[in-house]
Each structure stands twice: as structure tokens, then as C-alpha cells.
mmCIF file of C-alpha atoms in Angstrom:
data_model
loop_
_atom_site.group_PDB
_atom_site.id
_atom_site.type_symbol
_atom_site.label_atom_id
_atom_site.label_comp_id
_atom_site.label_asym_id
_atom_site.label_seq_id
_atom_site.Cartn_x
_atom_site.Cartn_y
_atom_site.Cartn_z
ATOM 1 C CA MET A 13 -0.024 -0.011 0.004
ATOM 2 C CA ARG A 14 2.850 2.370 0.825
ATOM 3 C CA LEU A 15 4.381 1.706 -2.603
ATOM 4 C CA LEU A 16 1.043 2.383 -4.321
ATOM 5 C CA SER A 17 0.574 5.563 -2.343
ATOM 6 C CA ALA A 18 4.067 6.746 -3.268
ATOM 7 C CA LEU A 19 3.447 6.039 -6.942
ATOM 8 C CA ALA A 20 0.127 7.838 -6.836
ATOM 9 C CA LEU A 21 1.709 10.832 -5.128
ATOM 10 C CA SER A 22 4.508 10.834 -7.705
ATOM 11 C CA ALA A 23 1.935 10.841 -10.561
ATOM 12 C CA LEU A 24 -0.033 13.693 -8.964
ATOM 13 C CA CYS A 25 3.127 15.749 -8.430
ATOM 14 C CA ALA A 26 4.699 15.157 -11.866
ATOM 15 C CA GLY A 27 2.607 17.819 -13.584
ATOM 16 C CA PRO A 28 3.188 20.620 -11.058
ATOM 17 C CA VAL A 29 6.907 19.791 -10.799
ATOM 18 C CA LEU A 30 7.277 19.915 -14.565
ATOM 19 C CA ALA A 31 5.373 23.185 -14.662
ATOM 20 C CA GLU A 32 7.607 24.677 -11.977
ATOM 21 C CA ASP A 33 10.777 23.500 -13.746
ATOM 22 C CA TRP A 34 9.533 24.890 -17.048
ATOM 23 C CA GLN A 35 8.665 28.236 -15.494
ATOM 24 C CA ALA A 36 12.257 28.414 -14.218
ATOM 25 C CA THR A 37 13.483 27.665 -17.744
ATOM 26 C CA LEU A 38 11.283 30.405 -19.187
ATOM 27 C CA GLU A 39 12.607 32.895 -16.678
ATOM 28 C CA ALA A 40 16.238 31.941 -17.340
ATOM 29 C CA ALA A 41 15.662 32.132 -21.128
ATOM 30 C CA LYS A 42 14.161 35.611 -21.160
ATOM 31 C CA GLY A 43 16.492 38.033 -22.910
ATOM 32 C CA GLN A 44 18.713 35.314 -24.408
ATOM 33 C CA THR A 45 19.697 35.098 -28.097
ATOM 34 C CA VAL A 46 19.796 31.523 -29.372
ATOM 35 C CA TYR A 47 22.377 30.932 -32.120
ATOM 36 C CA TRP A 48 20.755 28.211 -34.232
ATOM 37 C CA ASN A 49 23.210 26.554 -36.601
ATOM 38 C CA ALA A 50 21.121 25.202 -39.491
ATOM 39 C CA TRP A 51 21.677 24.282 -43.112
ATOM 40 C CA GLY A 52 20.997 27.472 -45.041
ATOM 41 C CA GLY A 53 20.459 26.094 -48.523
ATOM 42 C CA ASP A 54 16.655 26.393 -48.620
ATOM 43 C CA SER A 55 15.035 29.860 -48.600
ATOM 44 C CA ARG A 56 11.697 28.546 -47.266
ATOM 45 C CA THR A 57 13.397 26.938 -44.288
ATOM 46 C CA ASN A 58 15.405 30.095 -43.651
ATOM 47 C CA ASP A 59 12.202 32.141 -43.764
ATOM 48 C CA PHE A 60 10.539 29.709 -41.326
ATOM 49 C CA ILE A 61 13.415 30.001 -38.890
ATOM 50 C CA THR A 62 13.149 33.772 -39.092
ATOM 51 C CA TRP A 63 9.429 33.460 -38.221
ATOM 52 C CA VAL A 64 10.274 31.166 -35.316
ATOM 53 C CA GLY A 65 12.579 33.806 -33.942
ATOM 54 C CA GLN A 66 9.965 36.499 -34.294
ATOM 55 C CA GLU A 67 7.431 34.377 -32.409
ATOM 56 C CA THR A 68 9.740 33.249 -29.621
ATOM 57 C CA GLU A 69 10.861 36.813 -29.066
ATOM 58 C CA ARG A 70 7.232 38.029 -28.960
ATOM 59 C CA LEU A 71 6.065 35.244 -26.679
ATOM 60 C CA TYR A 72 9.069 34.526 -24.475
ATOM 61 C CA GLY A 73 11.660 37.248 -25.011
ATOM 62 C CA VAL A 74 13.982 34.748 -26.755
ATOM 63 C CA LYS A 75 15.659 35.882 -29.980
ATOM 64 C CA VAL A 76 16.929 33.475 -32.641
ATOM 65 C CA GLU A 77 19.882 34.103 -34.923
ATOM 66 C CA GLN A 78 20.320 31.570 -37.674
ATOM 67 C CA VAL A 79 23.933 30.667 -38.458
ATOM 68 C CA LYS A 80 23.604 29.321 -41.984
ATOM 69 C CA LEU A 81 25.666 26.222 -42.679
ATOM 70 C CA THR A 82 26.610 24.509 -45.914
ATOM 71 C CA ASP A 83 27.374 21.318 -43.980
ATOM 72 C CA THR A 84 26.210 20.442 -40.474
ATOM 73 C CA ALA A 85 29.615 18.916 -39.816
ATOM 74 C CA GLU A 86 30.896 22.487 -39.569
ATOM 75 C CA ALA A 87 28.936 22.943 -36.309
ATOM 76 C CA VAL A 88 30.065 19.562 -34.948
ATOM 77 C CA THR A 89 33.667 20.488 -35.603
ATOM 78 C CA ARG A 90 33.197 23.829 -33.845
ATOM 79 C CA VAL A 91 31.803 22.226 -30.685
ATOM 80 C CA LEU A 92 34.559 19.589 -30.703
ATOM 81 C CA SER A 93 37.218 22.292 -31.091
ATOM 82 C CA GLU A 94 35.755 24.170 -28.140
ATOM 83 C CA LYS A 95 35.811 21.008 -26.013
ATOM 84 C CA THR A 96 39.392 20.288 -27.012
ATOM 85 C CA ALA A 97 40.307 23.835 -25.966
ATOM 86 C CA GLY A 98 38.572 23.324 -22.583
ATOM 87 C CA GLN A 99 35.708 25.678 -23.295
ATOM 88 C CA ASP A 100 33.040 23.781 -21.389
ATOM 89 C CA ALA A 101 30.699 26.770 -21.014
ATOM 90 C CA GLY A 102 29.790 29.826 -23.074
ATOM 91 C CA GLY A 103 30.003 27.983 -26.390
ATOM 92 C CA ALA A 104 29.219 29.736 -29.658
ATOM 93 C CA ILE A 105 26.452 27.326 -30.692
ATOM 94 C CA ASP A 106 23.155 26.999 -28.817
ATOM 95 C CA LEU A 107 21.078 24.816 -31.179
ATOM 96 C CA ILE A 108 21.896 22.631 -34.190
ATOM 97 C CA TRP A 109 19.581 21.187 -36.848
ATOM 98 C CA ILE A 110 21.008 17.707 -36.901
ATOM 99 C CA ASN A 111 20.523 14.022 -37.494
ATOM 100 C CA GLY A 112 22.299 10.948 -38.730
ATOM 101 C CA PRO A 113 26.083 10.721 -38.651
ATOM 102 C CA ASN A 114 26.474 14.166 -37.092
ATOM 103 C CA PHE A 115 24.219 13.247 -34.166
ATOM 104 C CA LEU A 116 26.063 9.955 -33.752
ATOM 105 C CA ALA A 117 29.402 11.799 -33.698
ATOM 106 C CA MET A 118 28.228 14.326 -31.089
ATOM 107 C CA LYS A 119 26.638 11.640 -28.926
ATOM 108 C CA GLU A 120 29.712 9.396 -28.941
ATOM 109 C CA GLN A 121 32.048 12.271 -28.123
ATOM 110 C CA GLY A 122 29.941 13.659 -25.253
ATOM 111 C CA LEU A 123 29.115 16.911 -27.033
ATOM 112 C CA LEU A 124 25.379 17.026 -26.251
ATOM 113 C CA HIS A 125 23.335 18.677 -23.515
ATOM 114 C CA GLY A 126 20.614 16.510 -22.036
ATOM 115 C CA PRO A 127 18.565 14.488 -21.873
ATOM 116 C CA PHE A 128 16.157 17.407 -22.124
ATOM 117 C CA VAL A 129 13.272 16.327 -24.366
ATOM 118 C CA ALA A 130 11.086 14.783 -21.622
ATOM 119 C CA GLY A 131 11.175 18.128 -19.820
ATOM 120 C CA LEU A 132 9.618 20.019 -22.701
ATOM 121 C CA PRO A 133 5.880 20.602 -22.096
ATOM 122 C CA ASN A 134 5.054 19.875 -25.740
ATOM 123 C CA ALA A 135 6.734 16.491 -25.614
ATOM 124 C CA LYS A 136 3.283 15.255 -24.542
ATOM 125 C CA TYR A 137 2.312 15.392 -28.263
ATOM 126 C CA LEU A 138 5.093 13.051 -29.316
ATOM 127 C CA ASP A 139 5.281 9.286 -29.559
ATOM 128 C CA LEU A 140 8.534 8.631 -27.706
ATOM 129 C CA SER A 141 8.243 4.864 -27.496
ATOM 130 C CA ALA A 142 11.531 3.039 -28.088
ATOM 131 C CA THR A 143 11.008 2.322 -31.813
ATOM 132 C CA ALA A 144 9.067 5.440 -32.778
ATOM 133 C CA PRO A 145 10.622 7.739 -35.407
ATOM 134 C CA ALA A 146 10.980 10.524 -32.846
ATOM 135 C CA ALA A 147 13.064 8.263 -30.603
ATOM 136 C CA VAL A 148 15.492 6.771 -33.149
ATOM 137 C CA ASP A 149 17.905 8.608 -35.445
ATOM 138 C CA PHE A 150 19.448 6.480 -38.208
ATOM 139 C CA THR A 151 19.111 3.436 -35.865
ATOM 140 C CA VAL A 152 20.740 5.300 -32.966
ATOM 141 C CA PRO A 153 18.517 5.746 -29.861
ATOM 142 C CA VAL A 154 17.878 9.443 -29.267
ATOM 143 C CA GLU A 155 17.529 9.032 -25.483
ATOM 144 C CA GLY A 156 16.235 12.561 -25.065
ATOM 145 C CA MET A 157 19.380 14.191 -26.441
ATOM 146 C CA GLU A 158 17.682 15.829 -29.462
ATOM 147 C CA SER A 159 14.159 17.032 -30.114
ATOM 148 C CA PRO A 160 12.241 16.364 -33.367
ATOM 149 C CA TRP A 161 10.848 19.235 -35.449
ATOM 150 C CA ARG A 162 10.067 18.127 -38.995
ATOM 151 C CA LEU A 163 9.492 14.906 -40.965
ATOM 152 C CA ALA A 164 11.449 14.104 -44.060
ATOM 153 C CA LYS A 165 10.584 11.485 -46.764
ATOM 154 C CA PHE A 166 12.685 10.894 -49.841
ATOM 155 C CA VAL A 167 10.676 11.415 -53.018
ATOM 156 C CA PHE A 168 11.284 11.859 -56.730
ATOM 157 C CA VAL A 169 9.799 14.667 -58.799
ATOM 158 C CA HIS A 170 9.082 14.462 -62.517
ATOM 159 C CA ASP A 171 7.621 16.689 -65.135
ATOM 160 C CA SER A 172 4.503 14.711 -66.059
ATOM 161 C CA ALA A 173 4.155 16.564 -69.349
ATOM 162 C CA ARG A 174 7.621 15.646 -70.643
ATOM 163 C CA ALA A 175 8.037 12.317 -68.866
ATOM 164 C CA PRO A 176 4.647 10.831 -67.952
ATOM 165 C CA GLU A 177 6.026 7.347 -67.350
ATOM 166 C CA VAL A 178 8.427 6.915 -64.455
ATOM 167 C CA PRO A 179 10.238 3.949 -62.893
ATOM 168 C CA ASP A 180 8.436 2.079 -60.109
ATOM 169 C CA SER A 181 11.683 0.836 -58.571
ATOM 170 C CA MET A 182 15.309 1.901 -58.258
ATOM 171 C CA ALA A 183 16.281 -0.980 -60.549
ATOM 172 C CA GLY A 184 13.945 0.475 -63.143
ATOM 173 C CA PHE A 185 15.947 3.660 -63.422
ATOM 174 C CA VAL A 186 18.494 1.810 -65.560
ATOM 175 C CA ASP A 187 15.978 1.100 -68.329
ATOM 176 C CA TRP A 188 14.349 4.530 -67.934
ATOM 177 C CA ALA A 189 17.656 6.338 -68.329
ATOM 178 C CA ALA A 190 18.574 4.190 -71.333
ATOM 179 C CA ALA A 191 15.278 5.203 -72.987
ATOM 180 C CA HIS A 192 15.798 8.871 -71.979
ATOM 181 C CA PRO A 193 19.575 9.435 -72.130
ATOM 182 C CA GLY A 194 20.809 12.567 -70.384
ATOM 183 C CA ARG A 195 17.396 13.380 -68.887
ATOM 184 C CA MET A 196 18.183 12.493 -65.276
ATOM 185 C CA THR A 197 20.943 13.046 -62.753
ATOM 186 C CA HIS A 198 21.364 13.240 -58.997
ATOM 187 C CA PRO A 199 23.149 15.666 -56.693
ATOM 188 C CA ASP A 200 26.755 15.001 -55.883
ATOM 189 C CA PRO A 201 26.859 12.367 -53.080
ATOM 190 C CA SER A 202 28.953 14.721 -50.973
ATOM 191 C CA ASN A 203 25.572 16.405 -50.529
ATOM 192 C CA PHE A 204 23.023 14.557 -48.347
ATOM 193 C CA MET A 205 20.512 14.420 -51.226
ATOM 194 C CA GLY A 206 22.939 12.653 -53.517
ATOM 195 C CA ALA A 207 23.929 10.308 -50.689
ATOM 196 C CA THR A 208 20.261 9.521 -50.068
ATOM 197 C CA PHE A 209 19.777 8.575 -53.724
ATOM 198 C CA LEU A 210 22.539 5.978 -53.318
ATOM 199 C CA LYS A 211 21.155 4.754 -49.965
ATOM 200 C CA GLN A 212 17.709 4.358 -51.509
ATOM 201 C CA ALA A 213 19.226 2.111 -54.176
ATOM 202 C CA LEU A 214 21.364 0.298 -51.664
ATOM 203 C CA ILE A 215 18.333 -0.659 -49.531
ATOM 204 C CA GLU A 216 16.476 -2.041 -52.577
ATOM 205 C CA LEU A 217 19.389 -3.880 -54.105
ATOM 206 C CA ALA A 218 21.256 -5.252 -51.072
ATOM 207 C CA PRO A 219 20.962 -9.011 -50.605
ATOM 208 C CA ASP A 220 20.129 -8.486 -46.928
ATOM 209 C CA ALA A 221 18.679 -5.028 -46.160
ATOM 210 C CA ALA A 222 18.532 -5.880 -42.432
ATOM 211 C CA ALA A 223 22.346 -5.809 -42.358
ATOM 212 C CA LEU A 224 22.166 -2.078 -43.011
ATOM 213 C CA GLN A 225 20.676 -1.519 -39.577
ATOM 214 C CA GLN A 226 23.938 -2.527 -37.962
ATOM 215 C CA PRO A 227 27.245 -0.585 -37.936
ATOM 216 C CA VAL A 228 29.039 -1.163 -41.189
ATOM 217 C CA THR A 229 31.889 -3.658 -41.455
ATOM 218 C CA ASP A 230 34.203 -4.346 -44.341
ATOM 219 C CA ALA A 231 32.582 -7.697 -45.118
ATOM 220 C CA ALA A 232 29.017 -6.367 -44.824
ATOM 221 C CA PHE A 233 29.804 -3.373 -47.026
ATOM 222 C CA LEU A 234 31.351 -5.536 -49.717
ATOM 223 C CA ALA A 235 28.348 -7.902 -49.819
ATOM 224 C CA ALA A 236 25.732 -5.109 -49.733
ATOM 225 C CA SER A 237 27.402 -2.740 -52.220
ATOM 226 C CA GLU A 238 28.364 -5.202 -54.977
ATOM 227 C CA PRO A 239 24.900 -5.119 -56.640
ATOM 228 C CA LEU A 240 24.717 -1.381 -56.114
ATOM 229 C CA TRP A 241 27.901 -0.691 -58.091
ATOM 230 C CA ALA A 242 26.731 -3.016 -60.889
ATOM 231 C CA TRP A 243 23.462 -1.061 -61.023
ATOM 232 C CA TYR A 244 25.215 2.316 -60.962
ATOM 233 C CA ASP A 245 27.717 1.273 -63.669
ATOM 234 C CA ALA A 246 24.751 0.446 -65.896
ATOM 235 C CA LEU A 247 22.968 3.727 -65.049
ATOM 236 C CA ARG A 248 25.848 6.153 -65.209
ATOM 237 C CA PRO A 249 26.489 6.369 -68.988
ATOM 238 C CA ASN A 250 22.914 7.573 -69.552
ATOM 239 C CA LEU A 251 22.925 10.200 -66.848
ATOM 240 C CA TRP A 252 23.092 13.913 -67.619
ATOM 241 C CA ARG A 253 26.599 14.680 -68.992
ATOM 242 C CA LYS A 254 27.215 10.905 -68.992
ATOM 243 C CA GLY A 255 27.663 10.904 -65.235
ATOM 244 C CA GLU A 256 30.840 12.969 -65.411
ATOM 245 C CA ALA A 257 29.357 15.979 -63.577
ATOM 246 C CA PHE A 258 26.607 16.421 -61.040
ATOM 247 C CA PRO A 259 24.538 19.302 -59.648
ATOM 248 C CA GLU A 260 25.859 20.502 -56.300
ATOM 249 C CA ASN A 261 22.583 20.127 -54.464
ATOM 250 C CA GLU A 262 18.817 19.702 -54.624
ATOM 251 C CA SER A 263 18.124 23.357 -55.396
ATOM 252 C CA ILE A 264 20.292 23.320 -58.506
ATOM 253 C CA GLN A 265 18.686 20.075 -59.682
ATOM 254 C CA ASN A 266 15.270 21.619 -59.208
ATOM 255 C CA GLN A 267 16.340 24.536 -61.353
ATOM 256 C CA MET A 268 17.443 22.098 -64.007
ATOM 257 C CA LEU A 269 14.015 20.450 -63.943
ATOM 258 C CA ASN A 270 12.332 23.817 -64.189
ATOM 259 C CA ASP A 271 14.519 24.812 -67.118
ATOM 260 C CA GLY A 272 13.741 21.569 -68.971
ATOM 261 C CA GLU A 273 17.345 20.356 -68.780
ATOM 262 C CA VAL A 274 16.311 17.156 -66.963
ATOM 263 C CA ASP A 275 12.980 15.451 -66.368
ATOM 264 C CA ILE A 276 13.523 14.065 -62.856
ATOM 265 C CA ALA A 277 14.616 15.647 -59.584
ATOM 266 C CA MET A 278 14.456 14.518 -55.960
ATOM 267 C CA SER A 279 13.590 15.910 -52.559
ATOM 268 C CA PHE A 280 13.370 15.066 -48.875
ATOM 269 C CA ASP A 281 10.184 17.148 -48.627
ATOM 270 C CA PRO A 282 7.046 15.643 -50.272
ATOM 271 C CA ALA A 283 5.294 19.014 -50.121
ATOM 272 C CA SER A 284 8.078 21.084 -51.712
ATOM 273 C CA THR A 285 6.895 20.366 -55.258
ATOM 274 C CA ALA A 286 3.491 21.946 -54.638
ATOM 275 C CA ALA A 287 5.151 24.861 -52.848
ATOM 276 C CA PHE A 288 7.677 25.409 -55.649
ATOM 277 C CA ILE A 289 4.903 25.370 -58.290
ATOM 278 C CA GLU A 290 3.089 28.098 -56.346
ATOM 279 C CA GLN A 291 6.290 30.133 -56.286
ATOM 280 C CA GLY A 292 6.953 29.641 -59.991
ATOM 281 C CA LEU A 293 10.059 27.557 -59.360
ATOM 282 C CA LEU A 294 8.722 24.356 -60.977
ATOM 283 C CA PRO A 295 6.362 23.742 -63.898
ATOM 284 C CA GLU A 296 2.715 23.232 -63.054
ATOM 285 C CA THR A 297 2.967 19.691 -64.422
ATOM 286 C CA ALA A 298 5.566 18.616 -61.829
ATOM 287 C CA ARG A 299 4.453 15.713 -59.696
ATOM 288 C CA VAL A 300 5.824 13.542 -56.944
ATOM 289 C CA PHE A 301 6.437 9.822 -57.153
ATOM 290 C CA VAL A 302 8.101 7.144 -55.030
ATOM 291 C CA PRO A 303 9.198 3.531 -55.667
ATOM 292 C CA GLN A 304 6.429 0.994 -55.004
ATOM 293 C CA ALA A 305 8.469 -0.597 -52.243
ATOM 294 C CA GLY A 306 8.632 2.727 -50.405
ATOM 295 C CA SER A 307 11.302 5.273 -49.715
ATOM 296 C CA ILE A 308 13.633 6.423 -46.961
ATOM 297 C CA GLY A 309 12.103 8.521 -44.252
ATOM 298 C CA ASN A 310 13.515 10.165 -41.180
ATOM 299 C CA VAL A 311 13.039 12.933 -38.677
ATOM 300 C CA SER A 312 14.958 16.180 -38.493
ATOM 301 C CA PHE A 313 15.981 17.054 -34.954
ATOM 302 C CA VAL A 314 17.459 19.926 -33.016
ATOM 303 C CA ALA A 315 20.196 19.310 -30.439
ATOM 304 C CA ILE A 316 21.826 21.541 -27.834
ATOM 305 C CA PRO A 317 25.634 21.363 -27.402
ATOM 306 C CA TYR A 318 26.876 20.436 -23.916
ATOM 307 C CA ASN A 319 28.593 23.860 -23.565
ATOM 308 C CA ALA A 320 25.862 26.063 -25.114
ATOM 309 C CA ALA A 321 25.815 29.570 -23.680
ATOM 310 C CA HIS A 322 22.023 29.757 -23.777
ATOM 311 C CA LYS A 323 20.643 26.323 -22.932
ATOM 312 C CA ALA A 324 17.411 27.683 -21.486
ATOM 313 C CA GLY A 325 16.685 29.703 -24.604
ATOM 314 C CA ALA A 326 17.499 26.708 -26.822
ATOM 315 C CA GLU A 327 14.994 24.545 -24.888
ATOM 316 C CA VAL A 328 12.343 27.216 -25.272
ATOM 317 C CA VAL A 329 12.878 27.249 -29.046
ATOM 318 C CA ALA A 330 12.811 23.409 -29.199
ATOM 319 C CA ASN A 331 9.555 23.401 -27.298
ATOM 320 C CA PHE A 332 8.034 26.115 -29.517
ATOM 321 C CA LEU A 333 8.840 23.973 -32.545
ATOM 322 C CA LEU A 334 6.609 21.265 -31.090
ATOM 323 C CA GLU A 335 3.627 23.530 -30.485
ATOM 324 C CA PRO A 336 0.693 22.084 -32.514
ATOM 325 C CA SER A 337 0.068 25.544 -33.992
ATOM 326 C CA THR A 338 3.721 25.782 -34.989
ATOM 327 C CA GLN A 339 3.627 22.330 -36.582
ATOM 328 C CA ALA A 340 0.430 23.211 -38.491
ATOM 329 C CA HIS A 341 1.942 26.484 -39.682
ATOM 330 C CA GLN A 342 5.061 24.646 -40.813
ATOM 331 C CA GLN A 343 3.018 22.018 -42.686
ATOM 332 C CA ASP A 344 1.229 24.721 -44.709
ATOM 333 C CA ILE A 345 2.633 24.495 -48.235
ATOM 334 C CA ARG A 346 2.599 28.295 -48.441
ATOM 335 C CA VAL A 347 5.089 28.282 -45.546
ATOM 336 C CA LEU A 348 7.251 25.204 -45.503
ATOM 337 C CA GLY A 349 5.150 22.161 -46.225
ATOM 338 C CA SER A 350 7.015 19.717 -43.962
ATOM 339 C CA PHE A 351 4.838 17.069 -42.411
ATOM 340 C CA SER A 352 4.316 17.214 -38.665
ATOM 341 C CA VAL A 353 6.298 15.131 -36.178
ATOM 342 C CA LEU A 354 3.380 15.083 -33.710
ATOM 343 C CA ASP A 355 1.362 11.972 -32.978
ATOM 344 C CA PRO A 356 -2.115 12.808 -34.347
ATOM 345 C CA THR A 357 -3.747 10.558 -31.726
ATOM 346 C CA LYS A 358 -2.421 12.915 -29.008
ATOM 347 C CA LEU A 359 -3.976 16.065 -30.507
ATOM 348 C CA GLY A 360 -7.150 17.687 -29.232
ATOM 349 C CA THR A 361 -10.101 18.417 -31.466
ATOM 350 C CA ALA A 362 -9.143 22.033 -32.158
ATOM 351 C CA GLU A 363 -5.515 21.135 -32.770
ATOM 352 C CA ALA A 364 -6.449 18.393 -35.230
ATOM 353 C CA ALA A 365 -8.833 20.754 -36.994
ATOM 354 C CA ALA A 366 -5.960 23.144 -37.711
ATOM 355 C CA PHE A 367 -4.191 20.418 -39.695
ATOM 356 C CA ALA A 368 -7.408 19.364 -41.499
ATOM 357 C CA ALA A 369 -7.931 22.932 -42.657
ATOM 358 C CA LEU A 370 -4.534 23.259 -44.350
ATOM 359 C CA PRO A 371 -4.644 24.062 -48.113
ATOM 360 C CA LYS A 372 -4.508 21.324 -50.734
ATOM 361 C CA ALA A 373 -2.867 21.359 -54.162
ATOM 362 C CA PRO A 374 -2.767 19.052 -57.196
ATOM 363 C CA ALA A 375 0.939 18.349 -56.679
ATOM 364 C CA LEU A 376 0.639 17.794 -52.937
ATOM 365 C CA PRO A 377 0.644 14.068 -52.205
ATOM 366 C CA GLN A 378 -1.352 12.488 -49.423
ATOM 367 C CA VAL A 379 0.470 10.408 -46.881
ATOM 368 C CA GLN A 380 -1.026 7.212 -48.332
ATOM 369 C CA ASP A 381 0.471 8.134 -51.744
ATOM 370 C CA LEU A 382 3.983 8.015 -50.365
ATOM 371 C CA GLY A 383 4.156 4.293 -49.757
ATOM 372 C CA PRO A 384 5.974 2.536 -46.931
ATOM 373 C CA THR A 385 8.684 4.370 -45.026
ATOM 374 C CA LEU A 386 12.028 2.595 -45.236
ATOM 375 C CA LEU A 387 14.425 2.792 -42.326
ATOM 376 C CA GLU A 388 17.617 4.792 -42.715
ATOM 377 C CA PRO A 389 20.715 2.610 -42.642
ATOM 378 C CA HIS A 390 22.988 2.977 -39.614
ATOM 379 C CA ALA A 391 24.792 6.295 -39.865
ATOM 380 C CA SER A 392 28.132 4.603 -40.536
ATOM 381 C CA TRP A 393 26.894 3.290 -43.855
ATOM 382 C CA MET A 394 26.437 6.727 -45.360
ATOM 383 C CA THR A 395 30.000 7.723 -44.654
ATOM 384 C CA ARG A 396 31.372 4.517 -46.121
ATOM 385 C CA LEU A 397 29.070 4.713 -49.136
ATOM 386 C CA THR A 398 29.948 8.273 -50.130
ATOM 387 C CA GLU A 399 33.643 7.637 -49.685
ATOM 388 C CA ALA A 400 33.449 4.507 -51.868
ATOM 389 C CA TRP A 401 31.456 6.352 -54.535
ATOM 390 C CA ALA A 402 34.019 9.161 -54.669
ATOM 391 C CA ALA A 403 36.893 6.647 -54.917
ATOM 392 C CA ARG A 404 35.203 4.829 -57.789
ATOM 393 C CA TYR A 405 33.761 7.663 -59.834
ATOM 394 C CA THR A 406 35.814 10.823 -59.282
ATOM 395 C CA LYS A 407 39.317 11.575 -60.384
#
């Protein structure tokens, strides 16, 4: 009985204690400027981050300054350099848009603040069970060390007027490219979009896709990648510029699609096509497609370095990103279009209605149109894959 009473008392007190702790966080955060290091290659995302800063300053007195990165590894290196120099407080970075290998590197090297996610009031809207997307990052348990903020799903984009028929599998791209030489390409695999194109093919073609969920070994990589290189060798001669040059990133490839230079592009944002059409950045006939077997999906997170100067402010921003109204605003294709990370079963009636009222568009796919979500390989596979591609196909 005493144990039951203690548990009941703990349950009753959990809410008030969390509220008191959060109030202390809000008070500590007031007046802080959060330096958010985030990839700066997408204008819509940059505009959204600007809006976030405007709102957090209005509501909580917390400013946000985006530090635009070309590669998230830049931020990881900065934090590691500070740790090496003994700067264990007052770090230059307060918040990082992160996932995959960069999260793994920071976690392994003790560069993260936390766990902090369970202490965010809006974590109540998340599914944080052990295998949920918000709790696992490229097979690595998050363990409260980073907070989700947007969903990503790998999709292809085609101009349905010029290329109405598209492959229904990664293997099918070989025949499609042979029938349409020079009409497709992919970003350089040094960019995450190009790397994802290779990972998507690797998952489909590997003899044992389950092996990709474990840290890479020499033997496992050799077995899994052999059919991938055979596929790519067959595909490459029919790529744009015969596979001797590649667009630097997704934005440049989208411009090529818009200019009629290629017929296929790719994205990690299923709603971006509809948004780009509205902005005049893609033809009105652009449409999204995915392989029948599904495509890679993951969650984008924000993490706080262990030595961040403004940890309280960073937690306030992370919590604001999980507000249902923020997530609905973000999912609006006129704003960003990224699908919400919230568990819809945890939303109230009014909160769910805000999502239901979001605008539709002919090029905006429904979730059921996107097929199964394939698990990201373990983060170590991407590093090995891009290094092997560069060794084989660049001079």
C-alpha cells in the first residue's frame, strides 16, 4: 500500500513539478539570443526559422539568430574544437539542426546537452516509445538528447508533361535512363541528397537489407554494395553529362528540372513540389512519385551542445517547434510544407482541425500516396558509401 501511495503521489506531483521546472526555464531564457546553426540552402526553411525567432521573441523574449551552414559537420567541428580547448561553457552554438552521422558523432564524443526532451511541455504530443521515429535517429537511440521538429521523406519529382512514365523501382531507373539518355541526374553524393539517392538504391538492391541496420563492417559493405555498383555502372552512362558531372545540391537540380534540362529531380520534402509550383520555381505539371516498395524517411531534430551559452533559450525554441500551432503553420505548403512530427492521436479536437484545414494542391501528395517508409541505414553506412562512390567515380 505504501508503494502504491508513493506512486500515486508521484503521478499527482509530476505535472506541477514539470510546470515549476519549465517556469524556471522560461525565466532563465528571457533576454537570451539563441544561435541556431542550421543548413542554409533552402530559402523557405530560412524564412521559417526567421518566423520562429519573431514568435519566440514576442512570446518569451527569446531571440533566434540563424547561423547558416553549408554542412552540419561544420557545427560539430566547432563544438569539438571548443571542447578540445577546454571551453566547457559559453559555447558559440546553442542549437543545431542535426541528424544521422552528425548526431552519432556528437553523442559518442559527449558533445550534447541533455537528456532534455522529456522536460519540454510539448513532448506530450510526441510518440517517444523506443522504436518510434521521434526516438530513433538512423538506428541510434535518441535518449532525449535531441528534439524532433520536421518529418522528411525521400521522393522523386518528374515533369509529367515531358516524362509521364516513371520507374516504379530503383532498378527500373537503368531502363528509364537508357530510354531517356541525359534526362536524369542526381546531386553529388557529398551532398546529403545525392547520398540519399545511393542509400535508396542500396536498400532495394542489397541481398540483406537488415544488415544495413547494424554498424558497417568491411565484409558487410562488400556484400551489400556489390549489386549497387553493378546497377550504378549500368545507369551512369545515360545520366546527364554521361555521369561525369553532377549538380551541387537539390536546389540546382530543381532549377534544371524547371529549365527543362532534366525530367527528374528529388527531394526530402514531399510538399516542396506543390510549394515550388506556387512560387513559380517548378512547372505546373511537376508531380511527386516514389518507388512501389517505399522510400527512406527520417526525422529532423534539433540538439543543444553540452557547452551552449544559452541552454534555457534553446529549450524554449525546441519546445516552440513542437507547439501544434507551429507544426500546422510549418506544414502549410505556403510556408514550408514539412509534415508534422506530432502523434495525431495525441492532438485535441481544435488542434487536429488546424491540420485538417490546411490548403490542398494538385501536386501535394497524401500520406497514403507516399508508400511505406524505409528505415535509414545505420549512420556509418552513409560515410562509407559516399567515400566509396568518390573513390570509384571521381578523379
